[in-house]
Amino acid sequence: GAVVSQHPSWVICKSGTSVKIECRSLDFQATTMFWYRQFPKQSLMLMATSNEGSKATYEQGVEKDKFLINHASLTLSTLTVTSAHPEDSSFYICSARDPQGRAGVGSNTEAFFGQGTRLTVV
Amino acid sequence: SQQGEEDPQALSIQEGENATMNCSYKTSINNLQWYRQNSGRGLVHLILIRSNEREKHSGRLRVTLDTSKKSSSLLITASRAADTASYFCATQRGGGGKLIFGQGTELSVKP
């Protein structure tokens, strides 16, 4: 089946520093990836849609200069949390869709999720 | 809010019992999907039901969809302690893959 790998799985950083999170599709090419944020005991909130070779599309209320997204290749999207503050502490999850539906699961509408990154800003 | 509603928010049952979770959404959809999340982990896709389908089965899972009421239910039969997790419904409108998640139901199955 399709695999999406997210790295790191957890990170602790100091307030004011930047943190980069990677999301890779391992056995398929993903022209589109999605970044979600999840607070404890809450649901996933879509932050942005990452498009290969073009600018990301951000959801309302998400600061694009705060959360920089780069989708430089068909298998890698990165989310950089710039000048992180404690309120940015959260669980960040990426997902990708296999548009060709060739990843062994028979569907091109299923989203494959990374294992998530727990960010703690101190 | 982009979020749909799920109920109950939390459900505690004994092993062997059935668990039913409900999801309501606000807009027209192409499909509705159910995901499972173990604490602090990523999401695992469970089942997808298209807007022209009313019921779907996969192993111990049964999903229904009522587009007139904009609601769906997930039934897990003969639950096991290993089913303990959070369950989320997610709707997809277009073909781009963007998912809008419900609030989730935290299921606890006691051995």
Tab-separated table of C-alpha atoms in Angstrom:
chain	number	residue	atom	x	y	z
A	1	GLY	CA	0.000	0.000	0.000
A	2	ALA	CA	0.930	3.633	-0.310
A	3	VAL	CA	3.216	5.064	2.317
A	4	VAL	CA	3.673	8.647	3.373
A	5	SER	CA	6.625	9.326	5.609
A	6	GLN	CA	6.795	12.367	7.840
A	7	HIS	CA	9.898	13.540	9.620
A	8	PRO	CA	10.655	14.268	12.367
A	9	SER	CA	8.083	12.501	14.500
A	10	TRP	CA	8.691	14.931	17.323
A	11	VAL	CA	10.701	18.097	17.837
A	12	ILE	CA	11.309	20.504	20.669
A	13	CYS	CA	12.532	23.959	19.792
A	14	LYS	CA	13.143	27.273	21.470
A	15	SER	CA	10.785	30.168	21.009
A	16	GLY	CA	11.818	32.300	18.049
A	17	THR	CA	13.488	29.546	16.063
A	18	SER	CA	12.184	27.900	12.898
A	19	VAL	CA	11.332	24.260	12.424
A	20	LYS	CA	11.065	22.331	9.182
A	21	ILE	CA	8.841	19.272	8.814
A	22	GLU	CA	9.143	16.967	5.816
A	23	CYS	CA	6.452	14.901	4.171
A	24	ARG	CA	7.448	12.316	1.570
A	25	SER	CA	5.410	9.979	-0.572
A	26	LEU	CA	7.514	6.843	-0.771
A	27	ASP	CA	5.974	4.779	-3.530
A	28	PHE	CA	3.924	7.180	-5.560
A	29	GLN	CA	4.107	10.687	-6.943
A	30	ALA	CA	1.923	13.257	-5.261
A	31	THR	CA	1.235	16.464	-7.131
A	32	THR	CA	-0.821	17.593	-4.165
A	33	MET	CA	-0.199	17.200	-0.467
A	34	PHE	CA	-2.132	18.563	2.476
A	35	TRP	CA	-1.019	19.894	5.828
A	36	TYR	CA	-3.208	19.604	8.905
A	37	ARG	CA	-2.867	20.766	12.450
A	38	GLN	CA	-4.357	19.003	15.454
A	39	PHE	CA	-4.606	20.263	19.008
A	40	PRO	CA	-4.953	17.753	21.856
A	41	LYS	CA	-8.310	16.006	21.934
A	42	GLN	CA	-9.439	17.926	18.885
A	43	SER	CA	-9.968	17.257	15.221
A	44	LEU	CA	-7.689	17.911	12.288
A	45	MET	CA	-7.834	21.377	10.820
A	46	LEU	CA	-6.687	21.778	7.249
A	47	MET	CA	-3.976	24.425	7.054
A	48	ALA	CA	-2.999	24.423	3.423
A	49	THR	CA	-2.848	22.551	0.170
A	50	SER	CA	0.660	22.066	-1.153
A	51	ASN	CA	0.952	22.043	-4.938
A	52	GLU	CA	4.036	20.729	-6.709
A	53	GLY	CA	5.783	23.490	-8.585
A	54	SER	CA	3.459	26.273	-7.506
A	55	LYS	CA	2.381	28.229	-4.457
A	56	ALA	CA	0.487	26.598	-1.673
A	57	THR	CA	-3.157	27.405	-1.099
A	58	TYR	CA	-3.800	28.423	2.494
A	59	GLU	CA	-7.051	28.069	4.396
A	60	GLN	CA	-8.674	31.126	5.852
A	61	GLY	CA	-6.979	32.293	9.013
A	62	VAL	CA	-3.670	30.503	8.370
A	63	GLU	CA	-0.701	32.844	8.105
A	64	LYS	CA	1.274	31.980	4.995
A	65	ASP	CA	4.346	33.837	6.217
A	66	LYS	CA	4.228	31.892	9.446
A	67	PHE	CA	3.782	28.481	7.898
A	68	LEU	CA	5.951	28.270	4.803
A	69	ILE	CA	5.196	25.417	2.454
A	70	ASN	CA	7.459	24.220	-0.304
A	71	HIS	CA	6.571	21.402	-2.682
A	72	ALA	CA	9.711	21.197	-4.773
A	73	SER	CA	9.298	17.680	-6.111
A	74	LEU	CA	6.582	15.133	-6.747
A	75	THR	CA	7.501	13.233	-3.607
A	76	LEU	CA	8.372	15.910	-1.069
A	77	SER	CA	6.560	18.756	0.618
A	78	THR	CA	7.976	20.703	3.548
A	79	LEU	CA	6.277	22.828	6.170
A	80	THR	CA	8.435	25.367	7.968
A	81	VAL	CA	7.078	26.948	11.122
A	82	THR	CA	8.903	30.262	11.270
A	83	SER	CA	9.692	32.149	14.468
A	84	ALA	CA	7.874	29.519	16.463
A	85	HIS	CA	6.068	30.429	19.666
A	86	PRO	CA	4.537	28.246	22.371
A	87	GLU	CA	1.088	28.661	20.833
A	88	ASP	CA	2.418	26.929	17.706
A	89	SER	CA	2.915	23.771	19.740
A	90	SER	CA	0.689	21.180	18.144
A	91	PHE	CA	0.542	17.942	16.190
A	92	TYR	CA	1.127	18.519	12.477
A	93	ILE	CA	0.088	15.866	9.972
A	94	CYS	CA	0.512	15.700	6.236
A	95	SER	CA	-1.403	13.654	3.712
A	96	ALA	CA	-1.055	12.845	0.062
A	97	ARG	CA	-3.242	11.356	-2.588
A	98	ASP	CA	-2.095	8.987	-5.276
A	99	PRO	CA	-3.864	10.506	-8.287
A	100	GLN	CA	-3.104	7.477	-10.450
A	101	GLY	CA	-4.486	5.029	-7.907
A	102	ARG	CA	-1.599	2.671	-8.553
A	103	ALA	CA	-0.338	2.343	-5.008
A	104	GLY	CA	-2.032	-0.959	-4.474
A	105	VAL	CA	-5.199	0.186	-2.833
A	106	GLY	CA	-7.437	0.478	-5.839
A	107	SER	CA	-8.605	3.996	-5.192
A	108	ASN	CA	-7.320	7.381	-6.197
A	109	THR	CA	-9.500	9.178	-3.667
A	110	GLU	CA	-8.060	7.717	-0.502
A	111	ALA	CA	-5.683	10.005	1.376
A	112	PHE	CA	-2.554	8.556	2.920
A	113	PHE	CA	-1.352	10.189	6.086
A	114	GLY	CA	2.069	10.602	7.550
A	115	GLN	CA	2.639	9.571	11.129
A	116	GLY	CA	2.547	13.165	12.312
A	117	THR	CA	5.014	15.507	13.984
A	118	ARG	CA	4.616	16.605	17.577
A	119	LEU	CA	6.019	20.145	17.855
A	120	THR	CA	6.718	21.592	21.260
A	121	VAL	CA	7.950	25.163	21.481
A	122	VAL	CA	9.508	26.130	24.786
B	1	SER	CA	-16.744	26.343	10.872
B	2	GLN	CA	-15.337	23.863	8.395
B	3	GLN	CA	-15.857	21.051	10.806
B	4	GLY	CA	-18.727	18.645	10.825
B	5	GLU	CA	-20.226	17.241	13.954
B	6	GLU	CA	-19.709	13.810	15.390
B	7	ASP	CA	-21.446	12.147	18.251
B	8	PRO	CA	-20.906	10.903	20.720
B	9	GLN	CA	-17.689	12.711	21.564
B	10	ALA	CA	-16.707	9.794	23.741
B	11	LEU	CA	-17.965	6.234	23.924
B	12	SER	CA	-17.013	3.538	26.400
B	13	ILE	CA	-18.146	-0.044	25.875
B	14	GLN	CA	-17.254	-3.583	26.831
B	15	GLU	CA	-15.435	-5.947	24.522
B	16	GLY	CA	-17.866	-7.801	22.312
B	17	GLU	CA	-20.414	-4.998	22.206
B	18	ASN	CA	-21.156	-2.969	19.117
B	19	ALA	CA	-20.067	0.651	18.802
B	20	THR	CA	-21.970	3.197	16.742
B	21	MET	CA	-20.638	6.614	15.866
B	22	ASN	CA	-22.479	9.303	13.959
B	23	CYS	CA	-21.281	12.099	11.745
B	24	SER	CA	-23.111	15.057	10.251
B	25	TYR	CA	-21.787	17.466	7.665
B	26	LYS	CA	-22.843	20.705	6.073
B	27	THR	CA	-22.212	20.722	2.341
B	28	SER	CA	-22.728	18.454	-0.661
B	29	ILE	CA	-20.035	15.824	-0.969
B	30	ASN	CA	-18.402	13.419	-3.407
B	31	ASN	CA	-17.618	10.906	-0.733
B	32	LEU	CA	-17.299	10.453	3.002
B	33	GLN	CA	-14.442	8.601	4.630
B	34	TRP	CA	-13.828	7.226	8.087
B	35	TYR	CA	-10.396	7.254	9.698
B	36	ARG	CA	-8.972	5.870	12.877
B	37	GLN	CA	-6.275	7.519	14.971
B	38	ASN	CA	-4.436	5.926	17.839
B	39	SER	CA	-3.270	8.387	20.447
B	40	GLY	CA	-0.546	10.658	19.119
B	41	ARG	CA	-0.274	8.844	15.825
B	42	GLY	CA	-1.201	9.386	12.205
B	43	LEU	CA	-4.495	8.455	10.640
B	44	VAL	CA	-5.439	5.130	9.150
B	45	HIS	CA	-8.074	4.975	6.442
B	46	LEU	CA	-10.918	2.613	7.301
B	47	ILE	CA	-13.592	2.918	4.656
B	48	LEU	CA	-14.907	5.230	1.951
B	49	ILE	CA	-18.520	5.593	0.888
B	50	ARG	CA	-19.467	7.527	-2.212
B	51	SER	CA	-22.366	9.955	-2.360
B	52	ASN	CA	-24.419	7.566	-4.492
B	53	GLU	CA	-23.991	4.704	-2.034
B	54	ARG	CA	-26.140	4.130	1.020
B	55	GLU	CA	-24.326	1.369	2.859
B	56	LYS	CA	-20.945	-0.282	2.776
B	57	HIS	CA	-19.294	-3.097	4.690
B	58	SER	CA	-15.690	-3.955	5.394
B	59	GLY	CA	-15.011	-6.741	7.856
B	60	ARG	CA	-16.509	-5.691	11.183
B	61	LEU	CA	-17.233	-2.206	9.892
B	62	ARG	CA	-20.541	-1.041	8.502
B	63	VAL	CA	-20.994	2.485	7.203
B	64	THR	CA	-24.222	4.145	6.160
B	65	LEU	CA	-24.713	7.417	4.364
B	66	ASP	CA	-27.873	9.513	4.170
B	67	THR	CA	-27.220	12.436	1.860
B	68	SER	CA	-30.691	13.888	2.427
B	69	LYS	CA	-29.879	14.274	6.117
B	70	LYS	CA	-26.190	14.926	5.478
B	71	SER	CA	-25.236	12.253	7.956
B	72	SER	CA	-23.275	9.035	8.199
B	73	SER	CA	-22.792	6.352	10.800
B	74	LEU	CA	-19.987	3.928	11.512
B	75	LEU	CA	-20.817	0.666	13.241
B	76	ILE	CA	-18.073	-1.532	14.641
B	77	THR	CA	-19.425	-4.945	15.529
B	78	ALA	CA	-18.032	-7.314	18.140
B	79	SER	CA	-15.598	-4.688	19.387
B	80	ARG	CA	-12.157	-5.564	20.704
B	81	ALA	CA	-9.878	-3.772	23.125
B	82	ALA	CA	-7.604	-3.076	20.145
B	83	ASP	CA	-10.381	-0.963	18.596
B	84	THR	CA	-9.736	1.672	21.271
B	85	ALA	CA	-8.874	4.826	19.331
B	86	SER	CA	-10.344	8.065	18.021
B	87	TYR	CA	-12.520	7.813	14.946
B	88	PHE	CA	-13.021	10.660	12.504
B	89	CYS	CA	-15.294	11.114	9.558
B	90	ALA	CA	-14.040	13.266	6.709
B	91	THR	CA	-15.866	14.601	3.706
B	92	GLN	CA	-14.484	15.259	0.273
B	93	ARG	CA	-16.218	17.627	-2.136
B	94	GLY	CA	-14.168	17.855	-5.294
B	95	GLY	CA	-11.582	15.567	-6.845
B	96	GLY	CA	-8.617	17.392	-5.387
B	97	GLY	CA	-8.267	15.289	-2.277
B	98	LYS	CA	-9.015	17.967	0.316
B	99	LEU	CA	-10.709	16.481	3.373
B	100	ILE	CA	-12.822	18.235	5.978
B	101	PHE	CA	-12.837	16.359	9.259
B	102	GLY	CA	-15.508	15.913	11.876
B	103	GLN	CA	-14.801	16.461	15.549
B	104	GLY	CA	-14.151	12.810	16.221
B	105	THR	CA	-15.372	10.156	18.620
B	106	GLU	CA	-13.059	8.756	21.247
B	107	LEU	CA	-13.844	5.070	21.618
B	108	SER	CA	-12.728	3.057	24.610
B	109	VAL	CA	-13.281	-0.689	24.561
B	110	LYS	CA	-12.764	-2.322	27.926
B	111	PRO	CA	-11.603	-5.934	28.061
